[in-house]
Short mmCIF file of C-alpha atoms in Angstrom, two decimals:
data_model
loop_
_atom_site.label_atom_id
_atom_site.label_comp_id
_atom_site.label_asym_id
_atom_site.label_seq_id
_atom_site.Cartn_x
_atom_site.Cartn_y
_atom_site.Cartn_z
CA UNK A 1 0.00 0.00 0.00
CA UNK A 2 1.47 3.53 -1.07
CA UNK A 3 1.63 5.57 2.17
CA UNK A 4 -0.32 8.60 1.68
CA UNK A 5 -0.22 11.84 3.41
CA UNK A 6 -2.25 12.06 6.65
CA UNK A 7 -3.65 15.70 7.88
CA UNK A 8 -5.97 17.12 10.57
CA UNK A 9 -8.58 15.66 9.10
CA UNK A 10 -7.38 12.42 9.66
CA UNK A 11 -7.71 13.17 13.38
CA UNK A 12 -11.20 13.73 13.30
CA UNK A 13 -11.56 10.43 11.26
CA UNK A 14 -9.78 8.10 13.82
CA UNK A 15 -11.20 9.51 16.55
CA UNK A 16 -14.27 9.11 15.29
CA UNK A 17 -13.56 5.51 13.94
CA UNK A 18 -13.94 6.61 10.46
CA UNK A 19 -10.34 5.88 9.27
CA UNK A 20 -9.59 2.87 7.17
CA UNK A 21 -7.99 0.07 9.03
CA UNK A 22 -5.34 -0.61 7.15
CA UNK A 23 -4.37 2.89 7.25
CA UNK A 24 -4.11 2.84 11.37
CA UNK A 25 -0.87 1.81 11.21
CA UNK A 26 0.64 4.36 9.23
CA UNK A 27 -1.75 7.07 11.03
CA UNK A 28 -0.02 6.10 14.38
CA UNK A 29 3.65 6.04 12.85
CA UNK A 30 2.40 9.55 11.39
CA UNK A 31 1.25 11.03 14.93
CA UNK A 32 4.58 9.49 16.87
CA UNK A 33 6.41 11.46 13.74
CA UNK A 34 4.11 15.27 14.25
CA UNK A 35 4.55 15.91 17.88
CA UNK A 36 2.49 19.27 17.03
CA UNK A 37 -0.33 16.89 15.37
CA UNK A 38 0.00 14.36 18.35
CA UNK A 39 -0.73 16.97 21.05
CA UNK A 40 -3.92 17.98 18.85
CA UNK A 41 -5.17 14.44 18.79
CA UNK A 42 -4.60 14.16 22.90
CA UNK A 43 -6.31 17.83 22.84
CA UNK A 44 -9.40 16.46 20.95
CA UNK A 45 -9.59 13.63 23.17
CA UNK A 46 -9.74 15.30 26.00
CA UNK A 47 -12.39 17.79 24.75
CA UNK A 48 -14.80 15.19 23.57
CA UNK A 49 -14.94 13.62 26.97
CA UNK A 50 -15.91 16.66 28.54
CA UNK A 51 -18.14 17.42 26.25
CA UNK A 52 -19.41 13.82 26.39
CA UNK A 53 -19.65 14.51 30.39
CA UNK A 54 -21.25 17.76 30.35
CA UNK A 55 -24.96 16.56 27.95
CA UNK A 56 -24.31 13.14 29.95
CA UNK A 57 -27.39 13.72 31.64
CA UNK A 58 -29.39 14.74 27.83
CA UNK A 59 -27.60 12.06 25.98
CA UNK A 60 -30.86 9.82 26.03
CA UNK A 61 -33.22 11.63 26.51
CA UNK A 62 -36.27 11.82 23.44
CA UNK A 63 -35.60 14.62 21.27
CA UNK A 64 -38.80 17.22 22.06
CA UNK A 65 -41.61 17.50 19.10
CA UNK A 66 -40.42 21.12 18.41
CA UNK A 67 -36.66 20.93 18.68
CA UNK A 68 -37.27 17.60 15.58
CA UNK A 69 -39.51 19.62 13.51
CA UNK A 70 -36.94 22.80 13.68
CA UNK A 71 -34.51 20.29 12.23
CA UNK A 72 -36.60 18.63 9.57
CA UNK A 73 -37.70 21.69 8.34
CA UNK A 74 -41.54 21.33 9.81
CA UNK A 75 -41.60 24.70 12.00
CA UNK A 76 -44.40 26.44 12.04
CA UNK A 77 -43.70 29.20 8.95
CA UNK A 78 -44.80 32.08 11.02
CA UNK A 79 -43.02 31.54 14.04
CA UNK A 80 -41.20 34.39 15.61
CA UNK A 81 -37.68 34.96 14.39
CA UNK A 82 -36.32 34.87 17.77
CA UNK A 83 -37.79 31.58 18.85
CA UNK A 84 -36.66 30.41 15.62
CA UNK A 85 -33.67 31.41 15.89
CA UNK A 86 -33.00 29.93 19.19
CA UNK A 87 -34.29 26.76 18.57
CA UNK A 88 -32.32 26.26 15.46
CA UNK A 89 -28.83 27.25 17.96
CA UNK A 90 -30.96 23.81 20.45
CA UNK A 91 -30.81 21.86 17.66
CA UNK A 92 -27.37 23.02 16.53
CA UNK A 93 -26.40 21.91 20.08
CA UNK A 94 -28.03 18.55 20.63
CA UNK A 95 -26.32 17.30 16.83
CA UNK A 96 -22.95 18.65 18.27
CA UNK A 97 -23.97 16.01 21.80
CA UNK A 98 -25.37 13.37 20.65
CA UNK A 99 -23.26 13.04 16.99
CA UNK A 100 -19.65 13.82 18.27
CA UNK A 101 -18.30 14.71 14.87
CA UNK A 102 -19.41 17.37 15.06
CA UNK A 103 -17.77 19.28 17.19
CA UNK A 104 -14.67 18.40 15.29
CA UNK A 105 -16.04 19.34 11.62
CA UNK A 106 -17.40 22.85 12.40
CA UNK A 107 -13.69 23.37 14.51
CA UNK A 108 -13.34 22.02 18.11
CA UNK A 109 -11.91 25.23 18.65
CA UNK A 110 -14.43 27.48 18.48
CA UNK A 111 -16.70 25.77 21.21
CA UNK A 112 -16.44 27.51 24.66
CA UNK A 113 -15.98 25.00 27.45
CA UNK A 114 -16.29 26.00 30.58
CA UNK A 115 -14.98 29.26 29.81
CA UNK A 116 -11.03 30.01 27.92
CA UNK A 117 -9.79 29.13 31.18
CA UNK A 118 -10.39 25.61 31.12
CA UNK A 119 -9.13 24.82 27.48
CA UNK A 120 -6.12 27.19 28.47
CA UNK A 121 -4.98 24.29 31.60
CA UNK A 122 -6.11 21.43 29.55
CA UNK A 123 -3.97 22.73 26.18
CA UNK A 124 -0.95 22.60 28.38
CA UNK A 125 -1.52 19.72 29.84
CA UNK A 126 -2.13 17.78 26.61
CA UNK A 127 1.81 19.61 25.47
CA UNK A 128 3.00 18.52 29.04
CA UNK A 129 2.02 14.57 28.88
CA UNK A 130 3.63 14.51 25.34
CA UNK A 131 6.73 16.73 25.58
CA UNK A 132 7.74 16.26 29.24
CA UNK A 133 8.20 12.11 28.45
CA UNK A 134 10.76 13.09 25.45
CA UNK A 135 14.44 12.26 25.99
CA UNK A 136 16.00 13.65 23.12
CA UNK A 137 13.45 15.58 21.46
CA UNK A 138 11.64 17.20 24.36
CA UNK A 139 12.55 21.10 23.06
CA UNK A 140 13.70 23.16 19.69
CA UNK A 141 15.63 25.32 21.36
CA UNK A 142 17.66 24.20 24.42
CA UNK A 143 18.58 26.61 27.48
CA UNK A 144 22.31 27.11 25.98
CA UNK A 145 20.43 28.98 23.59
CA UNK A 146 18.30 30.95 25.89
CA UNK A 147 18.42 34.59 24.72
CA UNK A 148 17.74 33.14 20.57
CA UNK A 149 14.95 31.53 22.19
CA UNK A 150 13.49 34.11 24.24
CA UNK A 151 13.62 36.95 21.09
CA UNK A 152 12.20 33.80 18.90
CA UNK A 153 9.26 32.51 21.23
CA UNK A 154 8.43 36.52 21.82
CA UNK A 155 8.09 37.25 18.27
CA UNK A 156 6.23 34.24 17.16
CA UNK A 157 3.42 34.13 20.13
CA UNK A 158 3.22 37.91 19.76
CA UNK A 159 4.24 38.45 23.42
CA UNK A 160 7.43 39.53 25.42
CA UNK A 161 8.35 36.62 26.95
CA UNK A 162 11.04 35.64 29.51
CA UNK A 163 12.30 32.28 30.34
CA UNK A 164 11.17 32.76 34.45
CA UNK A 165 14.47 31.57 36.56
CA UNK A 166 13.08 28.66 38.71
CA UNK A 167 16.41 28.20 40.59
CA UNK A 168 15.25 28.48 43.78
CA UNK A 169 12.55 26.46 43.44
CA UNK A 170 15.05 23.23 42.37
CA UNK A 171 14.47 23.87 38.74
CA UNK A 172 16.58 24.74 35.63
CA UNK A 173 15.44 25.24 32.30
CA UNK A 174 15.51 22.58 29.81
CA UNK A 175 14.88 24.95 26.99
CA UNK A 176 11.45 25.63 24.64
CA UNK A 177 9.27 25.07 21.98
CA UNK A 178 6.62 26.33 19.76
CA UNK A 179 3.38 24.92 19.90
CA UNK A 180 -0.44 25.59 18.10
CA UNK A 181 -2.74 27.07 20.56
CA UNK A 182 -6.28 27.61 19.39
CA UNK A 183 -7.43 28.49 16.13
CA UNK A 184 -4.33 30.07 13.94
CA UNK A 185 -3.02 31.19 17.85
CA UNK A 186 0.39 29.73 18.67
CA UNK A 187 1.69 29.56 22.29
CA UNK A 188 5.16 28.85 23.60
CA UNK A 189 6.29 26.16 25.84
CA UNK A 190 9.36 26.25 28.30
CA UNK A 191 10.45 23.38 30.02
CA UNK A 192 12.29 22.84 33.19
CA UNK A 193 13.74 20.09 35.24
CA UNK A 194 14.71 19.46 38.90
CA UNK A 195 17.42 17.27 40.38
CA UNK A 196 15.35 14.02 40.50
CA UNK A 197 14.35 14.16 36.73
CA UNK A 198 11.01 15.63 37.68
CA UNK A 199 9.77 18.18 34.83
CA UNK A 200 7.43 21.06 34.55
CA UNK A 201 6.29 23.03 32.11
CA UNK A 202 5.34 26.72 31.65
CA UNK A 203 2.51 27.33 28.65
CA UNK A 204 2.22 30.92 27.69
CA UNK A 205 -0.32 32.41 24.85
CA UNK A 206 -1.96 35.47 24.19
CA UNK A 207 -5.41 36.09 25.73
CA UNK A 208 -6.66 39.74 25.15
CA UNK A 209 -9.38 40.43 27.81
CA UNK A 210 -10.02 37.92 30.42
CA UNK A 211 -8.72 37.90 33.55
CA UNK A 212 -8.83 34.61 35.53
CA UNK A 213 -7.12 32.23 37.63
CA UNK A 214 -7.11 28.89 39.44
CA UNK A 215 -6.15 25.11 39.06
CA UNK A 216 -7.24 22.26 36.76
CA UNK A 217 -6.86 18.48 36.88
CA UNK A 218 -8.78 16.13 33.87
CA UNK A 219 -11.27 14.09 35.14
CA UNK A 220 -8.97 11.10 34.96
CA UNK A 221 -5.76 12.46 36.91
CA UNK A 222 -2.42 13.34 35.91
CA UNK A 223 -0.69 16.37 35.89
CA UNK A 224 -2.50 19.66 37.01
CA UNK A 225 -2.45 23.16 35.81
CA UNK A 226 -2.13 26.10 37.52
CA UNK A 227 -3.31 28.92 35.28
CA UNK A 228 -4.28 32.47 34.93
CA UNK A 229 -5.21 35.02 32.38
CA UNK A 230 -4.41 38.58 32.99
CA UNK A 231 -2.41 41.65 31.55
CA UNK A 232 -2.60 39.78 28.03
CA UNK A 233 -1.19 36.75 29.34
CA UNK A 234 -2.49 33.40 29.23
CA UNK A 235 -0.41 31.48 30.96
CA UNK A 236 -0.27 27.73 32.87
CA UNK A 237 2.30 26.14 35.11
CA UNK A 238 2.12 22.08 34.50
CA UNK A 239 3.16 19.38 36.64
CA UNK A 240 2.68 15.91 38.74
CA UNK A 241 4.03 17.96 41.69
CA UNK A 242 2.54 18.38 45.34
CA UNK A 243 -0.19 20.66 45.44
CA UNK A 244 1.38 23.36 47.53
CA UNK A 245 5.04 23.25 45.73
CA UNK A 246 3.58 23.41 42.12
CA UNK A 247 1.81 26.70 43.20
CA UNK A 248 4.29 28.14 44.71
CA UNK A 249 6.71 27.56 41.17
CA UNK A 250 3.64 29.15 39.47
CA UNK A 251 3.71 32.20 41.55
CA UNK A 252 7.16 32.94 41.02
CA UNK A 253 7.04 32.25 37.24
CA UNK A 254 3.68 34.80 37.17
CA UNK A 255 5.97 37.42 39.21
CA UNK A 256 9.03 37.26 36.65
CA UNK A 257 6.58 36.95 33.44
CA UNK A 258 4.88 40.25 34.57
CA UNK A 259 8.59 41.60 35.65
CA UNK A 260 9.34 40.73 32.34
CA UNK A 261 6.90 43.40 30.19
CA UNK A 262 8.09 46.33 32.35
CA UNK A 263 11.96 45.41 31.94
#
């Protein structure tokens, strides 16, 4: 079999069981070989389970008479245009549920969950679990390099960015990536390591106007994220560490980011 070219699409396809089996092999060689395409896929996953979780308690229940007529076309003509119009965003929303491509076709993006806060911690999560396990491959740019890759992760998320000095908290930097965040965003991702091997990660896009902050852990454990949006920061401190420590990183790393714009 000629191997073809896989793309986002394909994503969407085998997460949706819709890829050819006797392309899963290649389509798995092809994700191991796109660390970028690999995080979206654990991204996807993610999102689909929450939104899985949040119409769990819809999933089965009968469609009502007027939501199914709005979607075969059997409305009432001279209903109001606002009840029309909401109704059609119902139906819009129970497809979305109960299909699950959906979600993915019209751009899982786009689809507020829980607020930008949420996708923000589980983004750098999803980088986190893939990157942090990499030996060899874990950053572009190592720390050697750490001024190119300050000046090169500034001008490429749009942001002034510093590498935060975790020193004191038993951490040096490992060095940085870039990573897709969002629609046609891009974020940046510094990693650091302690003494013992144990990594964490710093995720840092641009957010515009909200202004937020708190902690995240998926449904099914792992690494949490300490996050918050403010000053045009959106930023998230990742790691399997104690509660208490991995805040305490994240504070200082918030203090030297915002140190960093007035410097």
């Amino acid at each position: 079999m000629t191997r073809r070219d896989f793309s986002e699409r394909d994503i969407h396809m085998a997460l949706d069981g819709e890829l050819p089996g006797e392309e899963r092999m290649a389509y798995d060689a092809w994700l191991e070989a796109n660390p970028e395409m690999k995080a979206k896929s654990a991204r996807y996953i993610a999102d689909r389970a929450a939104m899985r979780a949040a119409f769990a308690g819809v999933m089965d229940e009968p469609v009502p008479a007027r939501l199914r007529q709005v979607v075969l076309g059997d409305a009432p003509v001279k209903a109001p245009a606002w009840r029309s119009r909401w109704w059609l965003s119902a139906a819009a929303a129970a497809m979305l549920a109960v299909g699950g491509l959906g979600g993915y076709v019209a751009g899982i993006d786009s689809i507020a969950r829980g607020g930008g806060d949420d996708q923000l911690a589980e983004q750098a999560i999803a980088a986190h679990v893939i990157y942090a396990a990499e030996k060899r491959h874990a950053v572009e740019v190592p720390a050697s390099d750490k001024d190119h890759l300050q000046t090169w992760l500034s001008n490429r998320v749009g942001l002034k960015l510093v590498a935060p000095d975790l020193a004191a908290e038993g951490f040096d930097l490992v060095g940085g990536r870039l990573l897709p965040a969002g629609g046609q965003g891009k974020a940046a991702m510094l990693l650091y390591e302690d003494a013992k091997g144990e990594r964490i990660s710093l995720y840092v896009t641009a957010e515009s106007s909200e202004t937020s902050k708190g902690t995240y852990t998926a449904e099914t454990g792992g690494p949490e994220a300490v996050y918050w949006l403010d000053k045009g920061y959106a930023c998230a401190v990742v790691g399997s560490l104690p509660p208490e420590r991995l805040s305490d990183v994240a504070k200082s790393a918030y203090g030297q980011l915002l140190a960093g714009i007035s410097s």
